[in-house]
Short mmCIF file of N, CA and C in Angstrom, two decimals:
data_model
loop_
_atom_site.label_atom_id
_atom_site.label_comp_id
_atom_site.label_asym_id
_atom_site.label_seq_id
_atom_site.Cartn_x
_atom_site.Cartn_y
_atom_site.Cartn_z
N UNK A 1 0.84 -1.18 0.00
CA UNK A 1 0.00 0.00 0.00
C UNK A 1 0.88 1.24 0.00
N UNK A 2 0.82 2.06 -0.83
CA UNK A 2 1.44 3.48 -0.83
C UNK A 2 1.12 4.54 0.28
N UNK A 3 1.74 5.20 0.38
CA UNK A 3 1.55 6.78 1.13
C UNK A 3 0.12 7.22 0.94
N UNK A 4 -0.19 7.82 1.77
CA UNK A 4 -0.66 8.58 1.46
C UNK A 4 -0.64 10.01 0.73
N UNK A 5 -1.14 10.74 0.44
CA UNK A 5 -0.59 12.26 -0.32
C UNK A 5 -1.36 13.00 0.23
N UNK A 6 -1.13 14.81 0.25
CA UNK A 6 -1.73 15.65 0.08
C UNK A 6 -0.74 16.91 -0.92
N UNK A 7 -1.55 17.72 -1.57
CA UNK A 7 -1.03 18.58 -2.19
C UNK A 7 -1.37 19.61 -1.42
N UNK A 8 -0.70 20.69 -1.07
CA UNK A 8 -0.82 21.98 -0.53
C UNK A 8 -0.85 23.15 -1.31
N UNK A 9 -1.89 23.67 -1.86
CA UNK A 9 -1.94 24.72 -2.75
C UNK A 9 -1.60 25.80 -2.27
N UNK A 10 -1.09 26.53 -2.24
CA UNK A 10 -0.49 28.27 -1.65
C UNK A 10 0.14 27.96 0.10
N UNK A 11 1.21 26.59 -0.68
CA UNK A 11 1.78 26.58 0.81
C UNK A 11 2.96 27.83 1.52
N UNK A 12 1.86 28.77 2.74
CA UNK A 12 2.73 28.91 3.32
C UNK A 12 2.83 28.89 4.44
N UNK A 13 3.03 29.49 5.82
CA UNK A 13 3.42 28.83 7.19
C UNK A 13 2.08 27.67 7.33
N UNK A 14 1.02 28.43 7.43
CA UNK A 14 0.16 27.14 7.77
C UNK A 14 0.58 26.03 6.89
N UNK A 15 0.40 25.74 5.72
CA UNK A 15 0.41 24.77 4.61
C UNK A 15 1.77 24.02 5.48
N UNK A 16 3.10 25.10 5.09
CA UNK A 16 4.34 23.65 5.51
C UNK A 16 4.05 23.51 7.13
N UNK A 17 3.55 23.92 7.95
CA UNK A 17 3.03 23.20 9.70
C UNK A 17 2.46 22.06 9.45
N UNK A 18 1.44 22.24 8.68
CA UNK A 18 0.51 20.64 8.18
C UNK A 18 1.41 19.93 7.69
N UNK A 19 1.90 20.04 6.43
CA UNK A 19 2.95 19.43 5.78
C UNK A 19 4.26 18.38 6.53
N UNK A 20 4.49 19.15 7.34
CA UNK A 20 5.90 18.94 7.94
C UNK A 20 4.94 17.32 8.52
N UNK A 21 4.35 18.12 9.75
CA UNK A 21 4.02 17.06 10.40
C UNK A 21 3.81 15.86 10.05
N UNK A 22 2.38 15.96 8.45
CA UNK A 22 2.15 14.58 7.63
C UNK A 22 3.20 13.79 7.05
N UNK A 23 4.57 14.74 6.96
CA UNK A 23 5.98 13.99 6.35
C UNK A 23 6.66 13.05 7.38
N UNK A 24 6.26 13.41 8.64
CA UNK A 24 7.18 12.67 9.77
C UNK A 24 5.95 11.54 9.97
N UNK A 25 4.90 11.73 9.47
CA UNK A 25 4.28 10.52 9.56
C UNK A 25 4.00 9.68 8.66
N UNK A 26 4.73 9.56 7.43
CA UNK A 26 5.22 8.64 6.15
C UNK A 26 4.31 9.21 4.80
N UNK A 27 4.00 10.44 5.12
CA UNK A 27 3.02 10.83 4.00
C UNK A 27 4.25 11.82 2.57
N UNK A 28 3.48 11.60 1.10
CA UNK A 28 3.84 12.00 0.63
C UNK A 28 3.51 13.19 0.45
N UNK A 29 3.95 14.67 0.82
CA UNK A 29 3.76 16.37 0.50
C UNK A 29 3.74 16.59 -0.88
N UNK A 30 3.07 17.01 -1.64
CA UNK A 30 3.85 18.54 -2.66
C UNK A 30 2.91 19.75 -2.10
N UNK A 31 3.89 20.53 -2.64
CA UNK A 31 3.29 22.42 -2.44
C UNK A 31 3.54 23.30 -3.06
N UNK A 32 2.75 23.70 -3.66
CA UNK A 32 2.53 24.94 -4.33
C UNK A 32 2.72 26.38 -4.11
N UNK A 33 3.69 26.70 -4.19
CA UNK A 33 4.07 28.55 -3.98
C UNK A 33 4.33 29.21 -5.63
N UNK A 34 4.50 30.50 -5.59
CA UNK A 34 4.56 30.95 -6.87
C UNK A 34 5.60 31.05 -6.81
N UNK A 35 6.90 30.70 -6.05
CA UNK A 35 8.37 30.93 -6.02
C UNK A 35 8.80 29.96 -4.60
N UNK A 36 8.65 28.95 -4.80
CA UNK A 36 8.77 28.18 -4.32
C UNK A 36 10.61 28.03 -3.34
N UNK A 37 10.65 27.86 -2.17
CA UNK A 37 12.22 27.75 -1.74
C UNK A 37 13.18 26.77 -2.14
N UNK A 38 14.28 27.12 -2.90
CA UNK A 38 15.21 25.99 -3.20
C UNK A 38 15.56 24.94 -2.07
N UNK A 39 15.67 25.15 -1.11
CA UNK A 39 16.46 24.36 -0.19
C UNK A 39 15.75 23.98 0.85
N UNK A 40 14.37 23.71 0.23
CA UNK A 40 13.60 22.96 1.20
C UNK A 40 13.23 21.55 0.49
N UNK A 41 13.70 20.37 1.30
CA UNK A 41 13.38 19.59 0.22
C UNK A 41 12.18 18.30 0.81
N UNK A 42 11.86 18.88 1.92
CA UNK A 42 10.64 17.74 3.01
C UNK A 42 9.58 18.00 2.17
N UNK A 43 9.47 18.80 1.00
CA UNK A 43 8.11 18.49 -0.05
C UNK A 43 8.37 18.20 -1.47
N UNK A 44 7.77 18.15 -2.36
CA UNK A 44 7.81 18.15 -3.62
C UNK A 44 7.13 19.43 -4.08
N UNK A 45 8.23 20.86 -4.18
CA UNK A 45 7.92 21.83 -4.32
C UNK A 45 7.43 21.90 -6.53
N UNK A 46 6.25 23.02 -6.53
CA UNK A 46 5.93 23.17 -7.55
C UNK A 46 5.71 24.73 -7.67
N UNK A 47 6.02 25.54 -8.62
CA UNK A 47 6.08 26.81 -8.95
C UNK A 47 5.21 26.81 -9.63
N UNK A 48 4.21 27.63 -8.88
CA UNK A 48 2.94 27.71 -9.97
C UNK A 48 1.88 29.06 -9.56
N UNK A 49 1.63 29.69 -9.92
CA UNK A 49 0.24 30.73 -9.59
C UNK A 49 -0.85 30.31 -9.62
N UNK A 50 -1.25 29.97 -9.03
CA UNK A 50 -3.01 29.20 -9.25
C UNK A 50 -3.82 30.39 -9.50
N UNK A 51 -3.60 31.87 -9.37
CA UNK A 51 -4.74 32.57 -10.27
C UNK A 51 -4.28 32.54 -11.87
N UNK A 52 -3.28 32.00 -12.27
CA UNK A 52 -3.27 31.87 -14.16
C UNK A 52 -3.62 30.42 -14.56
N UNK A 53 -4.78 30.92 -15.08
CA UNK A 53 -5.78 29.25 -15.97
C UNK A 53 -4.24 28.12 -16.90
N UNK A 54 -5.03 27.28 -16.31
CA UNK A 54 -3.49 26.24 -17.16
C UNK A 54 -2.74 25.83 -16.07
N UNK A 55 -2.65 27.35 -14.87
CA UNK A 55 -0.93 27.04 -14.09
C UNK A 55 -1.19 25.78 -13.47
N UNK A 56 -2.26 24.99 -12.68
CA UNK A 56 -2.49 23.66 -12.06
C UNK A 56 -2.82 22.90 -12.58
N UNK A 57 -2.27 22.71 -13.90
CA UNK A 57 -3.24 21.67 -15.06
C UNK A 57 -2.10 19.99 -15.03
N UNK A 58 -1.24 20.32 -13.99
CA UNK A 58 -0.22 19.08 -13.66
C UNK A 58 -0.78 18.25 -12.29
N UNK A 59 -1.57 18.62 -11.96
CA UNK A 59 -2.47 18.11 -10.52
C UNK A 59 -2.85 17.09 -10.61
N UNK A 60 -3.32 17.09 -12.37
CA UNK A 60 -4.38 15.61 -11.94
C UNK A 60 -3.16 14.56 -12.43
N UNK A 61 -2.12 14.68 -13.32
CA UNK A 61 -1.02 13.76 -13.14
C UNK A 61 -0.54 13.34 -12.05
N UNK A 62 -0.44 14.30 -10.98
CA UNK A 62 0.44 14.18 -9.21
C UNK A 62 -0.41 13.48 -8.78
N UNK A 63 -1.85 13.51 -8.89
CA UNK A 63 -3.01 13.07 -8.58
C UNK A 63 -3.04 12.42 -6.78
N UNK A 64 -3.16 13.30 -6.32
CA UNK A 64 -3.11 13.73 -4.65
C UNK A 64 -4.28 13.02 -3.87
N UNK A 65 -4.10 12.07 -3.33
CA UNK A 65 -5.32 11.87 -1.99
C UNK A 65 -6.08 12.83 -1.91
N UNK A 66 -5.80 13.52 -1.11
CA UNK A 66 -5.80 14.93 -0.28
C UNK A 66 -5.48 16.53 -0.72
N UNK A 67 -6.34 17.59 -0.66
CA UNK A 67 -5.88 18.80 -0.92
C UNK A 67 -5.89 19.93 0.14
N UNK A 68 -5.12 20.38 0.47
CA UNK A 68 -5.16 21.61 1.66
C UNK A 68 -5.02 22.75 0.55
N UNK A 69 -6.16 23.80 0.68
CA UNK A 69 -5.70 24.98 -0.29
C UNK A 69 -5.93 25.76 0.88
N UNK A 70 -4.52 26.83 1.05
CA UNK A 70 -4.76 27.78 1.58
C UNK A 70 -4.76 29.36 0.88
N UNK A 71 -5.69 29.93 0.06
CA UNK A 71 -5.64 30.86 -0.56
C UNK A 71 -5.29 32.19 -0.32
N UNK A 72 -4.59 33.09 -0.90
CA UNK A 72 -4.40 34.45 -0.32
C UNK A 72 -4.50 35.24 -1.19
N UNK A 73 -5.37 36.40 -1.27
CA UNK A 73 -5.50 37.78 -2.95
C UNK A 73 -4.10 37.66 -3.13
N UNK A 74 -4.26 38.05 -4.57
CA UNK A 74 -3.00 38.42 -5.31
C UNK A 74 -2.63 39.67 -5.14
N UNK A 75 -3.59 40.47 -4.59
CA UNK A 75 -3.48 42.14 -4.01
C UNK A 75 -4.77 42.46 -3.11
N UNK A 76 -4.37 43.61 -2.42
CA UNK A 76 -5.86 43.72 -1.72
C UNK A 76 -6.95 44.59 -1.80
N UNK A 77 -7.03 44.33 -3.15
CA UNK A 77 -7.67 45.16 -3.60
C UNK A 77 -9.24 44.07 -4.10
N UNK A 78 -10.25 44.79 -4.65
CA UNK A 78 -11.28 43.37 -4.95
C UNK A 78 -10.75 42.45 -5.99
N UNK A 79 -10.24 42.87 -6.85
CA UNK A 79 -9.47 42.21 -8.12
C UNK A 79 -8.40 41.14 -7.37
N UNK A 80 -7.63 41.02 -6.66
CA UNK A 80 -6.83 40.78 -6.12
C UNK A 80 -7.65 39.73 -5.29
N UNK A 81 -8.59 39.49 -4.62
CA UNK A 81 -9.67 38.65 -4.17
C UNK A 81 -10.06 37.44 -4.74
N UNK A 82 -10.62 38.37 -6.00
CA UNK A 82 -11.22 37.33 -7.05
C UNK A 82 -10.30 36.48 -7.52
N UNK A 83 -9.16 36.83 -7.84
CA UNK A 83 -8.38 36.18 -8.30
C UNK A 83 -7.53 35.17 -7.65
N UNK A 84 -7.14 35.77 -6.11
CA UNK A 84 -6.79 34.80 -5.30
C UNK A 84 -8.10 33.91 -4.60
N UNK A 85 -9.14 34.28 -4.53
CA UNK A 85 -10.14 33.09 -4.58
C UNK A 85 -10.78 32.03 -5.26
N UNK A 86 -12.23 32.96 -5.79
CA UNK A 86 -12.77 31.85 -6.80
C UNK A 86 -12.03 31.59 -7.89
N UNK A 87 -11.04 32.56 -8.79
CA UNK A 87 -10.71 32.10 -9.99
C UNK A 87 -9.83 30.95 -9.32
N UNK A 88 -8.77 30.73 -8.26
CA UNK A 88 -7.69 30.33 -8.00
C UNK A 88 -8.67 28.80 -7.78
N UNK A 89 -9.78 28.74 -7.05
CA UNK A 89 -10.64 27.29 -6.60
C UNK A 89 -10.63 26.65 -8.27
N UNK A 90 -11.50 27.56 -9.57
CA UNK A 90 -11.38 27.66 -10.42
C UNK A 90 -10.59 26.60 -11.29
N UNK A 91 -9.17 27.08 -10.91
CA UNK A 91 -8.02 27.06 -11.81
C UNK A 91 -8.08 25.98 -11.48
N UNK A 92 -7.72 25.07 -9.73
CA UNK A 92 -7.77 24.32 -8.83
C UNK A 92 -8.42 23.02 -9.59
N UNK A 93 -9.93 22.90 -9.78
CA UNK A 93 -10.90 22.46 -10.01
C UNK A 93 -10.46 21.57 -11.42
N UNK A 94 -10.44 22.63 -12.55
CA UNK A 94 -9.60 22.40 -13.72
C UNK A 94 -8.48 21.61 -13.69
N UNK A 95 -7.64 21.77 -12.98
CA UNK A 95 -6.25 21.32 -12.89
C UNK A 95 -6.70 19.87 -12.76
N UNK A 96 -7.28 19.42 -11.61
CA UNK A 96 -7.83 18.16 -11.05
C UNK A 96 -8.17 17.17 -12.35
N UNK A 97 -9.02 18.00 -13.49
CA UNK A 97 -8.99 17.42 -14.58
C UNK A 97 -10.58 16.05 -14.05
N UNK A 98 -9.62 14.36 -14.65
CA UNK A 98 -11.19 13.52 -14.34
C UNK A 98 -10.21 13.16 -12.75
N UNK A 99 -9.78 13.54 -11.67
CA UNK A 99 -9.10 12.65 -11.03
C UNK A 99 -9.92 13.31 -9.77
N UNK A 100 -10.24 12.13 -8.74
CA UNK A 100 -11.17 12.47 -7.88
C UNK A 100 -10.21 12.61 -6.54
N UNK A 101 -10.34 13.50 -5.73
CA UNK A 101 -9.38 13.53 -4.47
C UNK A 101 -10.56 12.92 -3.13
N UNK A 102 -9.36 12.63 -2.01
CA UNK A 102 -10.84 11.63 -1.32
C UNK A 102 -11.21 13.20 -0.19
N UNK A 103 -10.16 14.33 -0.05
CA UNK A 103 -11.14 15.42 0.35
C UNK A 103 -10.11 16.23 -0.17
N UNK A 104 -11.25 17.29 -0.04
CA UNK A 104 -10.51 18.87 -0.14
C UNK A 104 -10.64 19.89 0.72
N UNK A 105 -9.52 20.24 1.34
CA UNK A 105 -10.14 21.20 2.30
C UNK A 105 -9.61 22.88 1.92
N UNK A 106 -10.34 23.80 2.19
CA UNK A 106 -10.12 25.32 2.21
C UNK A 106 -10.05 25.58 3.49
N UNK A 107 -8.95 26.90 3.70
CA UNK A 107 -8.77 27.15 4.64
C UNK A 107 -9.13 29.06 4.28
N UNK A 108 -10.45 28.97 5.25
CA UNK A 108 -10.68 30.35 4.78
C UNK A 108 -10.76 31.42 6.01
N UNK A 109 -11.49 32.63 5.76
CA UNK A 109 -11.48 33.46 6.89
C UNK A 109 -12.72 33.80 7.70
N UNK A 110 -12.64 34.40 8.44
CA UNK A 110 -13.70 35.25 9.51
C UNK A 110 -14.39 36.20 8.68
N UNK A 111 -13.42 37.01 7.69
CA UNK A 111 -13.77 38.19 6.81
C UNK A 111 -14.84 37.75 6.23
N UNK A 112 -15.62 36.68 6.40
CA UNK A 112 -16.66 36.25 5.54
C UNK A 112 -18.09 36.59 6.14
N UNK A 113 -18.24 37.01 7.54
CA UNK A 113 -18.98 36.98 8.74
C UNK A 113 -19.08 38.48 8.82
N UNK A 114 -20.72 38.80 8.25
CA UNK A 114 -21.21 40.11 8.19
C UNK A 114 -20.71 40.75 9.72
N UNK A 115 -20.80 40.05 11.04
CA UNK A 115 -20.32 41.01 12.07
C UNK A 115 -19.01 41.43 12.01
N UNK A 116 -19.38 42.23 12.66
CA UNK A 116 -17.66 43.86 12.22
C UNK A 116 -17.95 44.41 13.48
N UNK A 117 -18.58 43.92 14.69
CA UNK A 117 -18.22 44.93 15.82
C UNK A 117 -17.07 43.62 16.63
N UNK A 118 -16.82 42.60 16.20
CA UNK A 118 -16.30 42.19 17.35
C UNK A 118 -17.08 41.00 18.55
N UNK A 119 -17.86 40.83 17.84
CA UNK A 119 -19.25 39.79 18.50
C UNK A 119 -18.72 38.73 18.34
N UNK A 120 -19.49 37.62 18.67
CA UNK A 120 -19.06 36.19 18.47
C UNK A 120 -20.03 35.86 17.25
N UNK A 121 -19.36 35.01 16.82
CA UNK A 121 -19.72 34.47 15.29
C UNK A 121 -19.55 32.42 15.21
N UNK A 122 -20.40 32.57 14.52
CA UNK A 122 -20.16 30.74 14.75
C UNK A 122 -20.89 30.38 13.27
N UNK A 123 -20.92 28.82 12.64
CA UNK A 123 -21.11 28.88 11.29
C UNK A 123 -22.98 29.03 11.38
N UNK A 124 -22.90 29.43 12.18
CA UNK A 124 -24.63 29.73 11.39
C UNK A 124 -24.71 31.64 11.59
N UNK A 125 -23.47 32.14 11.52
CA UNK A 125 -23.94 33.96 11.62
C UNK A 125 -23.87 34.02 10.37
N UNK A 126 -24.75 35.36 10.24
CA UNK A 126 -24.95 35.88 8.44
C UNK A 126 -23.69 35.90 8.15
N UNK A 127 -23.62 35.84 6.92
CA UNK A 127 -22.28 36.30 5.80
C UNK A 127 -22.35 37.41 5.64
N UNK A 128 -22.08 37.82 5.41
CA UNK A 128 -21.67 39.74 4.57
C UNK A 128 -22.63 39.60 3.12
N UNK A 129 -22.91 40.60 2.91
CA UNK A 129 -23.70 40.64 1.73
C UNK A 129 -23.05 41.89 1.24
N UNK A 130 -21.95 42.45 1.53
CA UNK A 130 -22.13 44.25 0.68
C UNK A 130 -20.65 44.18 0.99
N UNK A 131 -19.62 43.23 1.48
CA UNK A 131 -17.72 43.52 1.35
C UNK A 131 -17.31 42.87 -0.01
N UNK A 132 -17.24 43.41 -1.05
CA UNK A 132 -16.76 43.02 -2.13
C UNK A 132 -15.46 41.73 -1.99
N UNK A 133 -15.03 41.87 -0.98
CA UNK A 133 -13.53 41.15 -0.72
C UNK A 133 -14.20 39.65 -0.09
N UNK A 134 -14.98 39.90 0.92
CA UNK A 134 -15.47 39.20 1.94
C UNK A 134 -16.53 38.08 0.67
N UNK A 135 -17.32 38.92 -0.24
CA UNK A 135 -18.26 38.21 -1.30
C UNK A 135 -16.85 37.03 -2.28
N UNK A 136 -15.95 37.42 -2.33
CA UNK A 136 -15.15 36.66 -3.32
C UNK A 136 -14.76 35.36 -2.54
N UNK A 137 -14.74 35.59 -1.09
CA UNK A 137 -13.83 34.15 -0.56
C UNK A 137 -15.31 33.54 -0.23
N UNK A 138 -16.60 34.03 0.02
CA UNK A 138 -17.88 33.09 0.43
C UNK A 138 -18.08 32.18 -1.23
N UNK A 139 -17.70 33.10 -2.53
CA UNK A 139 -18.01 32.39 -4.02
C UNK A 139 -16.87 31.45 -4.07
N UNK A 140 -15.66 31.45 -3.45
CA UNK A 140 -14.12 30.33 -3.55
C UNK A 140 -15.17 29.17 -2.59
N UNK A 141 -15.70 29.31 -1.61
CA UNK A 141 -15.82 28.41 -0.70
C UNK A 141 -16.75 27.61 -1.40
N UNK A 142 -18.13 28.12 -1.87
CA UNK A 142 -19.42 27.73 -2.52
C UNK A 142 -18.49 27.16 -3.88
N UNK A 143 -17.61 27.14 -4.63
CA UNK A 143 -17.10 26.72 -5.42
C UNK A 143 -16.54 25.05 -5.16
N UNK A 144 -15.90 25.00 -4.01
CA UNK A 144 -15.67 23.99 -3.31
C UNK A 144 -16.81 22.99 -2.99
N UNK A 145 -17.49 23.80 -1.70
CA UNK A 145 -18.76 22.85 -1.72
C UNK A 145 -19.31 22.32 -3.09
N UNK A 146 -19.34 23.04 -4.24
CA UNK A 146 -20.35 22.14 -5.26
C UNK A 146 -19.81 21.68 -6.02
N UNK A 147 -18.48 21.29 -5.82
CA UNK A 147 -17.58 20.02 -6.90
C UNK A 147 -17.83 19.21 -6.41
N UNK A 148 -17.61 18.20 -7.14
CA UNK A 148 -17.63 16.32 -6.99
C UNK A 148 -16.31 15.78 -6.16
N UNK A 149 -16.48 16.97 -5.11
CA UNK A 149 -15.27 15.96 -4.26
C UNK A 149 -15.85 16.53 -2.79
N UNK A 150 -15.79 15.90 -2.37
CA UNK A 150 -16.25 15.94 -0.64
C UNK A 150 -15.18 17.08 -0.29
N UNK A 151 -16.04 17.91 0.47
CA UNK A 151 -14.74 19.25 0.70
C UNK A 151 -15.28 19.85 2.34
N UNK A 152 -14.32 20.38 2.91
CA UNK A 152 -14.55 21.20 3.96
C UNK A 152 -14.12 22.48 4.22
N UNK A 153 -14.86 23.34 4.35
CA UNK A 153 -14.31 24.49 4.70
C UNK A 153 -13.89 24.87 6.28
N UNK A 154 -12.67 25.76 6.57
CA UNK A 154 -12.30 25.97 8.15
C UNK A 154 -12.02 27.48 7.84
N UNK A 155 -13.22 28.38 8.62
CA UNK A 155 -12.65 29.94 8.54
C UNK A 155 -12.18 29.66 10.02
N UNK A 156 -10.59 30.47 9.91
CA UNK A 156 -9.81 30.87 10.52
C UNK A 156 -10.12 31.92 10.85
N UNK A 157 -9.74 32.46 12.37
CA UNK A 157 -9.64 33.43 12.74
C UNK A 157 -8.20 33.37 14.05
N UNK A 158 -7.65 34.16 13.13
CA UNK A 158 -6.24 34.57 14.29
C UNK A 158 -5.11 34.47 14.12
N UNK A 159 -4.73 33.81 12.96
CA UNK A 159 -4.10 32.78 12.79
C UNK A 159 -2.68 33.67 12.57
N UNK A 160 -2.63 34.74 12.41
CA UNK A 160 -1.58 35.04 11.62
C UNK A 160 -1.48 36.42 12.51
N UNK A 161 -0.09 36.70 12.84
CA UNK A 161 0.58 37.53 13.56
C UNK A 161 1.09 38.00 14.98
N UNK A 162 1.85 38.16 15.04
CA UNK A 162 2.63 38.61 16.08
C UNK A 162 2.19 37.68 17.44
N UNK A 163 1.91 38.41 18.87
CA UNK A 163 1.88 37.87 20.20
C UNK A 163 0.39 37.22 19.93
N UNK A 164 -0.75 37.51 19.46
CA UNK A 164 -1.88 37.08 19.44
C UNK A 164 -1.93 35.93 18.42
N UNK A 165 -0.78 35.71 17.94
CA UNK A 165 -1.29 34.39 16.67
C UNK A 165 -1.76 33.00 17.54
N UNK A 166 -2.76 32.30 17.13
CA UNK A 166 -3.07 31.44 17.48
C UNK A 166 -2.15 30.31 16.42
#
């Protein structure tokens, strides 16, 4: 029986944390950065942009168990959204080609959760209906849910910075 796999799409700290760990436990990694580090070699690094159509069209050859996408805009601007979201699920989707993964998971945000004072939020609070930025990662997620692969979404909240990073 082989390894298991996962591919890590926009691996970065989170992606290689997961990564690392699944490697010390006999699993096979690749990961996806758009400039990927030479001298890391605990994955099977791939240079690729997942917002340009085509760039993941080698996926369904690697053909991965498992997918961790952790997405990030290409700018932060709404364009920059779209592109690092739904087009990037998109590109994702395509790439996969006929090859079925046994899950897929997104790793998304809080920014999706119409409250903005600071309240508690849990998966049944409204979404945002009117943050252009916030609308692009709820259409990446809904992109996920309605492919033919069992998928989960995890909005994060915290995850990233300084003394408060969780």
């Amino acid at each position: 029986m082989s390894s298991p796999s996962l591919l890590i799409v926009g691996c970065g700290q989170l992606g290689k944390e997961v990564g690392l760990r699944l490697v010390h436990q006999g699993w096979r990694v690749g990961a996806i950065r758009r400039h990927p580090p030479t001298a890391d070699s605990a994955f099977e690094w791939f240079a690729a942009d997942y917002s340009d159509a085509g760039s993941l069209d080698f996926v369904e050859a690697w053909q991965p168990d498992y997918i961790l996408m952790t997405p990030t805009p290409t700018s932060m601007d709404e364009a920059g959204y779209v592109a690092g979201f739904p087009l990037a699920v998109s590109n994702l989707l395509n790439g996969l080609g006929g090859h079925s993964v046994k899950h897929l998971l997104m790793a998304s945000s809080t920014r999706v959760y119409a409250e903005a004072a600071g309240g508690w939020v849990d998966e049944d609070s409204p979404l945002s209906a009117n943050d252009p930025r916030a609308l692009a990662i709820i259409e990446a997620e809904g992109k996920c849910l309605a492919s033919n692969h069992p998928a989960t979404i995890v909005r994060c909240g915290g995850i990233y910075g300084g003394e408060s990073s969780r």
